[in-house]
XYZ file of C-alpha atoms in Angstrom:
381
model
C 69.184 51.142 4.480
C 65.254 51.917 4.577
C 64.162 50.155 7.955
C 61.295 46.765 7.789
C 58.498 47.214 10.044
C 56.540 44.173 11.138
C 53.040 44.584 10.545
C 49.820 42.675 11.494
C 46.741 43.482 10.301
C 44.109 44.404 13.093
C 40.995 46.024 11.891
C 39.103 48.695 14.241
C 36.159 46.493 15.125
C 34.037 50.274 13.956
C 35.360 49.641 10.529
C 33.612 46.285 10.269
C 30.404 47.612 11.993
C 30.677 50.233 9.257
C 30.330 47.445 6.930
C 27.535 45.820 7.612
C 25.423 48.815 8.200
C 26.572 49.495 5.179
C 24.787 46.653 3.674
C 22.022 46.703 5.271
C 21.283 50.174 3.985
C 22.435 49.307 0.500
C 19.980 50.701 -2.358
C 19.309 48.141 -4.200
C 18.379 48.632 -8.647
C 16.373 46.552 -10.582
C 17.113 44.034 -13.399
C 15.886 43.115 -16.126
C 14.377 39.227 -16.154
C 15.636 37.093 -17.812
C 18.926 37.963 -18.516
C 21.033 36.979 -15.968
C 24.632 37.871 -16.481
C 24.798 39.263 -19.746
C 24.197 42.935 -18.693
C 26.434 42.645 -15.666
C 26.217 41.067 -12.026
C 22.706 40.209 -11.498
C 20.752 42.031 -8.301
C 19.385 38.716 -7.227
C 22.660 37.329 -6.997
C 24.275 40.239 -5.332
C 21.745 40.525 -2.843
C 22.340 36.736 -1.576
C 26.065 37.554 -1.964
C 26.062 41.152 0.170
C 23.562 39.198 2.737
C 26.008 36.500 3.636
C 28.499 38.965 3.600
C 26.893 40.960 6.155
C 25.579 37.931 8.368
C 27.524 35.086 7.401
C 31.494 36.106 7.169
C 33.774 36.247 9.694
C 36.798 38.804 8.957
C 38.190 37.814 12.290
C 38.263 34.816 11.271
C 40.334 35.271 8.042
C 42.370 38.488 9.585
C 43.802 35.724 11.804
C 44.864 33.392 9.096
C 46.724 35.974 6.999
C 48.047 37.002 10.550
C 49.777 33.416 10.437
C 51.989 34.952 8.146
C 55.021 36.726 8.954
C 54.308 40.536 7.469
C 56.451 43.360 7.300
C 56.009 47.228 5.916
C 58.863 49.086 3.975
C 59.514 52.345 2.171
C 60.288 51.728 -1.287
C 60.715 54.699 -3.729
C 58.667 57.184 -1.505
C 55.821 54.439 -1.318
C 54.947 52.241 1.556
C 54.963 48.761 0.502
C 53.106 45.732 2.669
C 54.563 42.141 2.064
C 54.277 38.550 3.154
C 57.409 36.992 3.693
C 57.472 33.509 4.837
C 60.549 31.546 4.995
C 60.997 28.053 4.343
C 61.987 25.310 7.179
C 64.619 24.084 4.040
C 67.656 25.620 4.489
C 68.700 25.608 0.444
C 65.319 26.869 -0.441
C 64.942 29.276 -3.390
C 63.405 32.807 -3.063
C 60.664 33.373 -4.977
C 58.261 36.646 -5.143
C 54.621 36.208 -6.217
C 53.093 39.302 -7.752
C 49.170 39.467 -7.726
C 47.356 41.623 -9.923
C 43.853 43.497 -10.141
C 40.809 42.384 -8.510
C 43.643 40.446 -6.384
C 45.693 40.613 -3.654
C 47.938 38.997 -1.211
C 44.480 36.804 -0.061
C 44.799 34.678 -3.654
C 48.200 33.389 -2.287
C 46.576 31.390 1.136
C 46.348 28.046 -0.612
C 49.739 27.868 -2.270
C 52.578 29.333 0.494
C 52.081 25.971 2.659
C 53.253 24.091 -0.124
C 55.734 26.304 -2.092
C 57.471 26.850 1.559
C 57.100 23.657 3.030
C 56.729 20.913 0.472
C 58.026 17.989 2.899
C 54.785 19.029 4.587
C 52.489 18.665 1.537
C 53.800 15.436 0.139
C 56.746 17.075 -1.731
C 59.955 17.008 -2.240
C 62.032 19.394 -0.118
C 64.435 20.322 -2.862
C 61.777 22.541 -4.156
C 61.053 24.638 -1.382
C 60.897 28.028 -2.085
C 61.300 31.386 0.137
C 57.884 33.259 -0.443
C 57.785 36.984 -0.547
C 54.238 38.425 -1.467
C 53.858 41.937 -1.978
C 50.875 44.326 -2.068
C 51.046 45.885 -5.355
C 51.330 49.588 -4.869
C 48.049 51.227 -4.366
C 46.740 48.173 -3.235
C 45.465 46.883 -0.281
C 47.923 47.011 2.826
C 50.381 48.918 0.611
C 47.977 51.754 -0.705
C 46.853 54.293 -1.622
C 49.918 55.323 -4.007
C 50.121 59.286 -3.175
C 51.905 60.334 -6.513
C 51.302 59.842 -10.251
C 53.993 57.544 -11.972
C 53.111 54.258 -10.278
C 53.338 52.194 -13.813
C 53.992 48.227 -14.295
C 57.959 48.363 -14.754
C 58.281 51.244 -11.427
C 56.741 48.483 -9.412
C 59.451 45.954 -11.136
C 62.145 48.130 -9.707
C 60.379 48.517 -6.240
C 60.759 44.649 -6.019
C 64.483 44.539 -7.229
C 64.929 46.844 -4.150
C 62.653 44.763 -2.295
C 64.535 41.779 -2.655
C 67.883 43.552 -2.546
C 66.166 44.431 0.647
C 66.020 41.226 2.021
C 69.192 39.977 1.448
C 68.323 37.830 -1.582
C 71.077 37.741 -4.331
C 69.379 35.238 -6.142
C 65.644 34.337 -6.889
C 62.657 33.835 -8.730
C 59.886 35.427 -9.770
C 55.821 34.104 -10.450
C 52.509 36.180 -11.160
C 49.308 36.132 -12.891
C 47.138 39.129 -14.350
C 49.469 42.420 -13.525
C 52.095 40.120 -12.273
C 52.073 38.330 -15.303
C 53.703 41.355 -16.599
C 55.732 42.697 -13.885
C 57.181 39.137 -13.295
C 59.090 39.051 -16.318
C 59.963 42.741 -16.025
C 61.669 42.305 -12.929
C 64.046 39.738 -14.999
C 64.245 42.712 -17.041
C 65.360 44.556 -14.498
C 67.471 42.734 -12.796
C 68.333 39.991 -14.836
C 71.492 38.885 -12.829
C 69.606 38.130 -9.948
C 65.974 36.991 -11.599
C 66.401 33.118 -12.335
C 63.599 32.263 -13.475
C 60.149 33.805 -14.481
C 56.727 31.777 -14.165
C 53.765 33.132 -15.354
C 50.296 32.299 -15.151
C 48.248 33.692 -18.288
C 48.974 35.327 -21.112
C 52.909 36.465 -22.221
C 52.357 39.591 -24.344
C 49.403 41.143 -27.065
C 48.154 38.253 -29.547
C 48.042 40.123 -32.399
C 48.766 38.255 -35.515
C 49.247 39.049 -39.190
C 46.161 36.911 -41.445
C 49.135 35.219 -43.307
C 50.694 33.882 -39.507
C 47.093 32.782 -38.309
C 47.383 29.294 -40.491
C 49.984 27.754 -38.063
C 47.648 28.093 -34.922
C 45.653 25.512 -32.980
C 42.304 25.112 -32.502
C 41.926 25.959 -28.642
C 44.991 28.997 -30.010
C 42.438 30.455 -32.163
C 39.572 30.294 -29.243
C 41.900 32.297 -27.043
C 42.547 34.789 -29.605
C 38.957 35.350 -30.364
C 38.298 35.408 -26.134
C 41.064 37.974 -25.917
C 39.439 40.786 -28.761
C 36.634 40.400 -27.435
C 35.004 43.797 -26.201
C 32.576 42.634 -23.933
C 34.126 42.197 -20.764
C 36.944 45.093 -21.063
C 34.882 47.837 -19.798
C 36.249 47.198 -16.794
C 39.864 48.122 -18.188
C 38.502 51.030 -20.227
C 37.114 53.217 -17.171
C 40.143 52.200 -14.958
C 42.424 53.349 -17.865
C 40.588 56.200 -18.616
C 38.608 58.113 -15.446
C 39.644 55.558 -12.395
C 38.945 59.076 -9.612
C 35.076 59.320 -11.047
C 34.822 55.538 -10.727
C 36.183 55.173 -7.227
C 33.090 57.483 -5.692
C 30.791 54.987 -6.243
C 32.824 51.793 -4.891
C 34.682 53.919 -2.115
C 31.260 54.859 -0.622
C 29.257 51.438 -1.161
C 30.939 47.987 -0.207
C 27.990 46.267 -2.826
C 29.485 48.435 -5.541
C 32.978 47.493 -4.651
C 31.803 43.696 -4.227
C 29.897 43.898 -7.605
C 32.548 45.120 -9.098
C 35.555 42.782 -8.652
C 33.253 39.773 -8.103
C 31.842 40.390 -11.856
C 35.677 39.412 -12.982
C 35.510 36.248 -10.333
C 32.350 35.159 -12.442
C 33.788 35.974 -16.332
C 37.275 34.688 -15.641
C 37.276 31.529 -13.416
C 37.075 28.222 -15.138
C 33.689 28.355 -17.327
C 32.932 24.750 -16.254
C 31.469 26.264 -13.053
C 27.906 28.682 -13.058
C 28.886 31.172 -10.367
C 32.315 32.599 -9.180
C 32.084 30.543 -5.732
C 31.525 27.350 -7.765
C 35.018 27.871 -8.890
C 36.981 29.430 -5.905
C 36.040 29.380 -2.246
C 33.389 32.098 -1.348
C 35.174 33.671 1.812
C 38.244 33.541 0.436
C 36.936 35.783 -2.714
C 35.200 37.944 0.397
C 38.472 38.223 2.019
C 39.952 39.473 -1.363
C 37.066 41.983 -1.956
C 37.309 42.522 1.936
C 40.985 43.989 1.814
C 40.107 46.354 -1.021
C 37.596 48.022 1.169
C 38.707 48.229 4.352
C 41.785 49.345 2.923
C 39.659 52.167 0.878
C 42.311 51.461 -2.185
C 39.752 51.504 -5.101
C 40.894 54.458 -6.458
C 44.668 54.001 -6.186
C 44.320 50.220 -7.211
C 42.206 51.314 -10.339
C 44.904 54.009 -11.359
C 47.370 51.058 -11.928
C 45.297 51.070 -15.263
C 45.637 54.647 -15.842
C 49.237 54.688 -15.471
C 50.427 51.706 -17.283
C 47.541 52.000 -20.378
C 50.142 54.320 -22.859
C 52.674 50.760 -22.196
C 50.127 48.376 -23.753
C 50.771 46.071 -26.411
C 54.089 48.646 -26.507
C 57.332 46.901 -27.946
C 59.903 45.424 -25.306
C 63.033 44.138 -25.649
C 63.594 40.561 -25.557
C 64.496 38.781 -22.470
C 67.236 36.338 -21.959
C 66.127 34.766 -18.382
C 64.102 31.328 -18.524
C 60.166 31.569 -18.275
C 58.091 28.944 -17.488
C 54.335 29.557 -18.622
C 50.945 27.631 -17.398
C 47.965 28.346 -19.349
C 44.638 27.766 -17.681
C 41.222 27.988 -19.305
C 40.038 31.707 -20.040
C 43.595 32.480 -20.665
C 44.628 34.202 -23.611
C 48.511 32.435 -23.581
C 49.519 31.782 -27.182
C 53.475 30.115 -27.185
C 54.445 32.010 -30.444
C 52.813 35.096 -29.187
C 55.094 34.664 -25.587
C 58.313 33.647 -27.457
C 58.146 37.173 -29.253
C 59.805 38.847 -26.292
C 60.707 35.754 -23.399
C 63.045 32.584 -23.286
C 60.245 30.517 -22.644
C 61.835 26.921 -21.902
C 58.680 25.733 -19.950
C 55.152 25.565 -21.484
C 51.884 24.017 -19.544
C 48.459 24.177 -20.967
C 45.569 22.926 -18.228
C 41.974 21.912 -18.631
C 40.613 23.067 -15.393
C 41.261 25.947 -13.487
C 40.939 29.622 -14.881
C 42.565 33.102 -14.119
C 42.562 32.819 -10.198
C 44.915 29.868 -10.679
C 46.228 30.108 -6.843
C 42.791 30.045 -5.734
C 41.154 27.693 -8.273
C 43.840 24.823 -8.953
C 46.609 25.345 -6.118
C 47.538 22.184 -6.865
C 48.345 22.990 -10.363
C 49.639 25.773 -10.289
C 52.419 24.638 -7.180
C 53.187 21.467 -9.105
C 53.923 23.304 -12.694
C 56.098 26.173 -10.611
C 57.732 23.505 -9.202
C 58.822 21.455 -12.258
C 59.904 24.909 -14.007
C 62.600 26.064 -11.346
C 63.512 22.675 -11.108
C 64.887 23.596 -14.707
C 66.684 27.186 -13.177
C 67.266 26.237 -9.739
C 71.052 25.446 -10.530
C 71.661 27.306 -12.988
C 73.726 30.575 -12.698
């Protein structure tokens, strides 16, 4: 068996003088006034962002916390993969393996392993302790750069089959949001005699709909459909999907291009109640997120995610037998009939507040609703 290597992040202190020399030489464009967001992240606001960056966040300070957590490196499939795994104190606790997605990483998870691990400790009941594994997606962060073509959404599903095999775990669960809203359930594709449970936050599958099938839908189902066609924000998608090598240049060489560019998805998909993207989550823990990406210098092999996975969009899969469990925050596009297409959903949560950084934006919700689905699965089997 492939050996596990503890790891601990320590960052050359040069690196992080790299980085704020970095900024302080950054080049800065103009903008146009007046029209703040609506032709991408505004100058004004990046400056103030880059500046506090450079003067006001402590990586130390953050490398230590993650360092709280137990982290280990393993060869999976030719590919080095980075992963959290913290153990519960609760001896009949449930494995469970969060997937992150793209802008994110294993930073989104800080705010929810306390309580999914150690729920006695948070107010909770210890029958729903969970074992937490959290993976670096391939190509990302502590587990990049990929060095081979092929890296698509259902390879990574069979890295973490092996993964848990790995570590002993017969029987688990699986959660993620964004990319790990779809590698989640594809793990209980996978392996669906070890996969109890799925739960997702976001959307379950392509909301397409025939005109004759649109009468049946809600209100606030129809204002996630219209959200999800529309064009405006997917550029994003379209140049990682399409030329992610000619994009990374530009965000490998300049941290304020690599900070523009994730934060821009911080600001369009948190919950729209809130102006700007640290109104919604915490702003150093959306630094240590943008943080990982460049020290790590994964934005090309985290971009090609998009590039390898674009000819399986909206692509036909079979149905799944193994019990989801789905929360829908606001700027989610999560439609029931669309999910039910191709998952056993048995679990269904719609939520006013929040948005598509659930772990970072409403921990709280998102631990309670994972919670009362595998208290549906936990037995079963």
């Amino acid at each position: 068996m492939a050996k596990i290597n503890p790891f601990r992040i320590d960052i050359p202190q040069a690196d992080l003088d790299d980085l704020r020399e970095r900024l302080a030489r950054t080049r800065w464009p103009d903008e146009l006034p007046g029209t703040g967001w609506s032709y991408g992240v505004p100058s004004s606001y990046a400056r103030e962002l880059a500046e506090y960056w450079r003067t006001g966040y402590d990586w130390r300070k953050q490398e230590a916390a993650l360092n709280e957590y137990p982290q280990f490196t393993t060869e999976i499939d030719g590919q080095n993969i980075h992963f959290l795994h913290v153990r519960s104190p609760e001896p009949d606790a449930l494995p469970l393996i969060l997937t992150h997605g793209w802008p994110g990483s294993i930073a989104e998870f800080m705010k929810v392993i306390g309580p999914l691990t150690d729920p006695r400790a948070h107010g909770g009941d210890p029958a729903d302790a969970f074992h937490v594994v959290a993976p670096s997606l391939p190509g990302f962060g502590f587990s990049g750069p990929t060095r081979e073509t092929g890296w698509t959404l259902n390879r990574v599903a069979r890295a973490w089959a092996e993964l848990m095999s790995r570590l002993g775990y017969d029987r688990y669960g699986a959660q993620g949001g964004d990319s790990g809203s779809v590698i989640s359930p594809a793990l209980g594709r996978v392996a669906p005699e070890h996969v109890v449970g799925v739960h997702v936050n976001g959307a379950l599958g392509f909301p397409t709909f025939a005109p004759d099938e649109m009468a049946g839908l809600t209100e606030a189902e129809r204002t996630r459909l219209a959200s999800y066609s529309d064009q405006d924000g997917t550029g994003y998608a379209v140049l990682q999907s399409t030329r992610p090598q000619t994009l990374a240049f530009g965000l490998h060489d300049s941290p304020v291009a690599q900070m523009s560019w994730i934060v821009e998805k911080f600001k369009e998909w948190t919950d729209p109640a809130h102006e700007l993207p640290e109104d919604a989550v915490d702003r150093d823990q959306m630094l240590t997120d943008i943080t990982i990406y460049w020290l790590t210098g994964t934005a090309a092999s985290s971009a090609r995610l998009y590039k390898e996975t674009a000819a399986d969009w909206g692509g036909p899969v079979e149905k799944s037998d193994v019990p989801a469990g789905v929360a829908v925050f606001p700027h989610d596009a999560g439609v029931r009939r669309v999910a039910e297409r191709e998952h056993n959903v048995i679990h269904w949560s719609e939520f006013d507040r929040g948005g598509h950084f659930a772990a970072m934006e409403a921990p709280d919700l998102l631990v309670a609703d994972v919670r009362a689905f595998f208290r549906l699965v936990r037995t079963s089997g």
